[in-house]
Each structure stands twice: as C-alpha cells, then as structure tokens.
mmCIF file of C-alpha atoms in Angstrom:
data_model
loop_
_atom_site.group_PDB
_atom_site.id
_atom_site.type_symbol
_atom_site.label_atom_id
_atom_site.label_comp_id
_atom_site.label_asym_id
_atom_site.label_seq_id
_atom_site.Cartn_x
_atom_site.Cartn_y
_atom_site.Cartn_z
ATOM 1 C CA MET A 1 144.495 62.914 75.155
ATOM 2 C CA PRO A 2 143.604 64.062 78.690
ATOM 3 C CA GLU A 3 145.515 67.054 79.942
ATOM 4 C CA HIS A 4 146.880 65.256 83.029
ATOM 5 C CA ALA A 5 148.431 62.564 80.814
ATOM 6 C CA ALA A 6 150.285 65.202 78.805
ATOM 7 C CA ALA A 7 152.409 66.333 81.757
ATOM 8 C CA PRO A 8 156.106 66.085 80.941
ATOM 9 C CA HIS A 9 158.006 63.165 82.410
ATOM 10 C CA ALA A 10 160.848 64.417 84.536
ATOM 11 C CA GLY A 11 163.760 62.062 84.091
ATOM 12 C CA PRO A 12 166.791 61.931 86.316
ATOM 13 C CA PRO A 13 168.159 65.385 86.994
ATOM 14 C CA PRO A 14 171.433 66.574 85.478
ATOM 15 C CA ARG A 15 174.387 66.259 87.833
ATOM 16 C CA HIS A 16 174.495 69.970 88.634
ATOM 17 C CA HIS A 17 170.787 69.917 89.585
ATOM 18 C CA MET A 18 171.350 66.871 91.774
ATOM 19 C CA ALA A 19 174.397 68.467 93.407
ATOM 20 C CA LEU A 20 172.393 71.600 94.197
ATOM 21 C CA MET A 21 169.444 69.609 95.580
ATOM 22 C CA ILE A 22 171.770 67.551 97.793
ATOM 23 C CA TRP A 23 173.524 70.652 99.091
ATOM 24 C CA VAL A 24 170.196 72.405 99.739
ATOM 25 C CA ALA A 25 169.119 69.355 101.744
ATOM 26 C CA VAL A 26 172.372 68.509 103.558
ATOM 27 C CA PHE A 27 173.696 71.900 104.674
ATOM 28 C CA PRO A 28 170.665 73.108 106.660
ATOM 29 C CA THR A 29 169.976 69.604 107.993
ATOM 30 C CA LEU A 30 173.531 69.225 109.240
ATOM 31 C CA THR A 31 173.505 72.704 110.763
ATOM 32 C CA VAL A 32 170.208 72.200 112.592
ATOM 33 C CA LEU A 33 171.103 68.729 113.865
ATOM 34 C CA GLU A 34 174.489 69.939 115.059
ATOM 35 C CA LEU A 35 172.827 72.772 116.973
ATOM 36 C CA LEU A 36 170.176 70.457 118.441
ATOM 37 C CA PHE A 37 172.424 67.566 119.469
ATOM 38 C CA HIS A 38 175.756 69.240 120.217
ATOM 39 C CA ARG A 39 175.349 69.083 124.009
ATOM 40 C CA TRP A 40 174.495 65.367 123.906
ATOM 41 C CA LEU A 41 177.288 64.492 121.511
ATOM 42 C CA GLU A 42 180.141 66.634 122.826
ATOM 43 C CA HIS A 43 181.223 63.986 125.358
ATOM 44 C CA LEU A 44 181.691 61.415 122.570
ATOM 45 C CA PRO A 45 184.889 61.053 120.539
ATOM 46 C CA LEU A 46 184.862 62.992 117.269
ATOM 47 C CA VAL A 47 184.449 59.828 115.182
ATOM 48 C CA ALA A 48 181.374 58.813 117.176
ATOM 49 C CA GLN A 49 179.923 62.333 116.861
ATOM 50 C CA THR A 50 180.449 62.210 113.124
ATOM 51 C CA LEU A 51 178.914 58.736 112.889
ATOM 52 C CA VAL A 52 175.756 59.776 114.739
ATOM 53 C CA LEU A 53 175.331 63.075 112.900
ATOM 54 C CA SER A 54 176.006 61.591 109.485
ATOM 55 C CA ALA A 55 173.499 58.794 110.109
ATOM 56 C CA LEU A 56 170.831 61.306 111.140
ATOM 57 C CA VAL A 57 171.595 63.559 108.176
ATOM 58 C CA VAL A 58 171.580 60.752 105.609
ATOM 59 C CA LEU A 59 168.300 59.303 106.880
ATOM 60 C CA THR A 60 166.642 62.722 106.964
ATOM 61 C CA VAL A 61 167.885 63.716 103.530
ATOM 62 C CA VAL A 62 167.154 60.407 101.790
ATOM 63 C CA TYR A 63 163.744 59.663 103.272
ATOM 64 C CA VAL A 64 162.318 63.132 103.971
ATOM 65 C CA LEU A 65 163.963 65.934 102.022
ATOM 66 C CA MET A 66 165.024 64.476 98.658
ATOM 67 C CA PRO A 67 161.559 63.117 97.798
ATOM 68 C CA ARG A 68 160.119 66.568 98.528
ATOM 69 C CA LEU A 69 162.823 68.311 96.518
ATOM 70 C CA GLN A 70 162.192 65.915 93.619
ATOM 71 C CA ARG A 71 158.466 66.788 93.669
ATOM 72 C CA VAL A 72 159.317 70.494 93.658
ATOM 73 C CA ARG A 73 161.673 69.918 90.726
ATOM 74 C CA VAL A 74 158.950 68.077 88.763
ATOM 75 C CA ARG A 75 156.464 70.909 89.411
ATOM 76 C CA LEU A 76 158.995 73.513 88.310
ATOM 77 C CA LEU A 77 159.742 71.588 85.130
ATOM 78 C CA ALA A 78 156.014 71.180 84.398
ATOM 79 C CA ARG A 79 155.418 74.889 85.008
ATOM 80 C CA GLY A 80 158.304 75.821 82.715
ATOM 81 C CA SER A 81 156.991 73.650 79.855
ATOM 82 C CA ARG A 82 153.572 75.327 79.724
#
C-alpha cells in the first residue's frame, strides 16, 4: 500500500476541539474587525453594529479560517500517529 494512502483519516473533531478551534478563529477576528471598523460603525445603532460585525466575522471564520484550522488539525493528527 502506498505511504500516502496510509495517512489517517481525520473524522469530525470532538466537541472540545471544535470549541477551541472556533474560539481561536472568532476572538481575534472579532477583535481585529472591531478595531478596523469601529469608526465607520459607531454612528449606527448597536443592533446594526452587531449585525455588520457578526456577518463579517461569520463569513471570515467559515470560509477562510476554519478550513485552514481543519487542515492544521489533520496535519497535527497525522504527525502524532507516526
């Protein structure tokens, strides 16, 4: 069997791994976006500020950060099984 085919399949992460990955993605993203967009959002009502920031955070986390964190997780699991 080729060596690349023997790599372990990383299934869905346990809940505590997923919670940590989400926090690692959300906290810095929210902090940076708040710092970047605060001046543009401060004139809006709080609900509108929250709507805009949460939309930006969710899109960034779901489409940019979580796929990268998942790849890192798979590499770490593969490294640990050697």
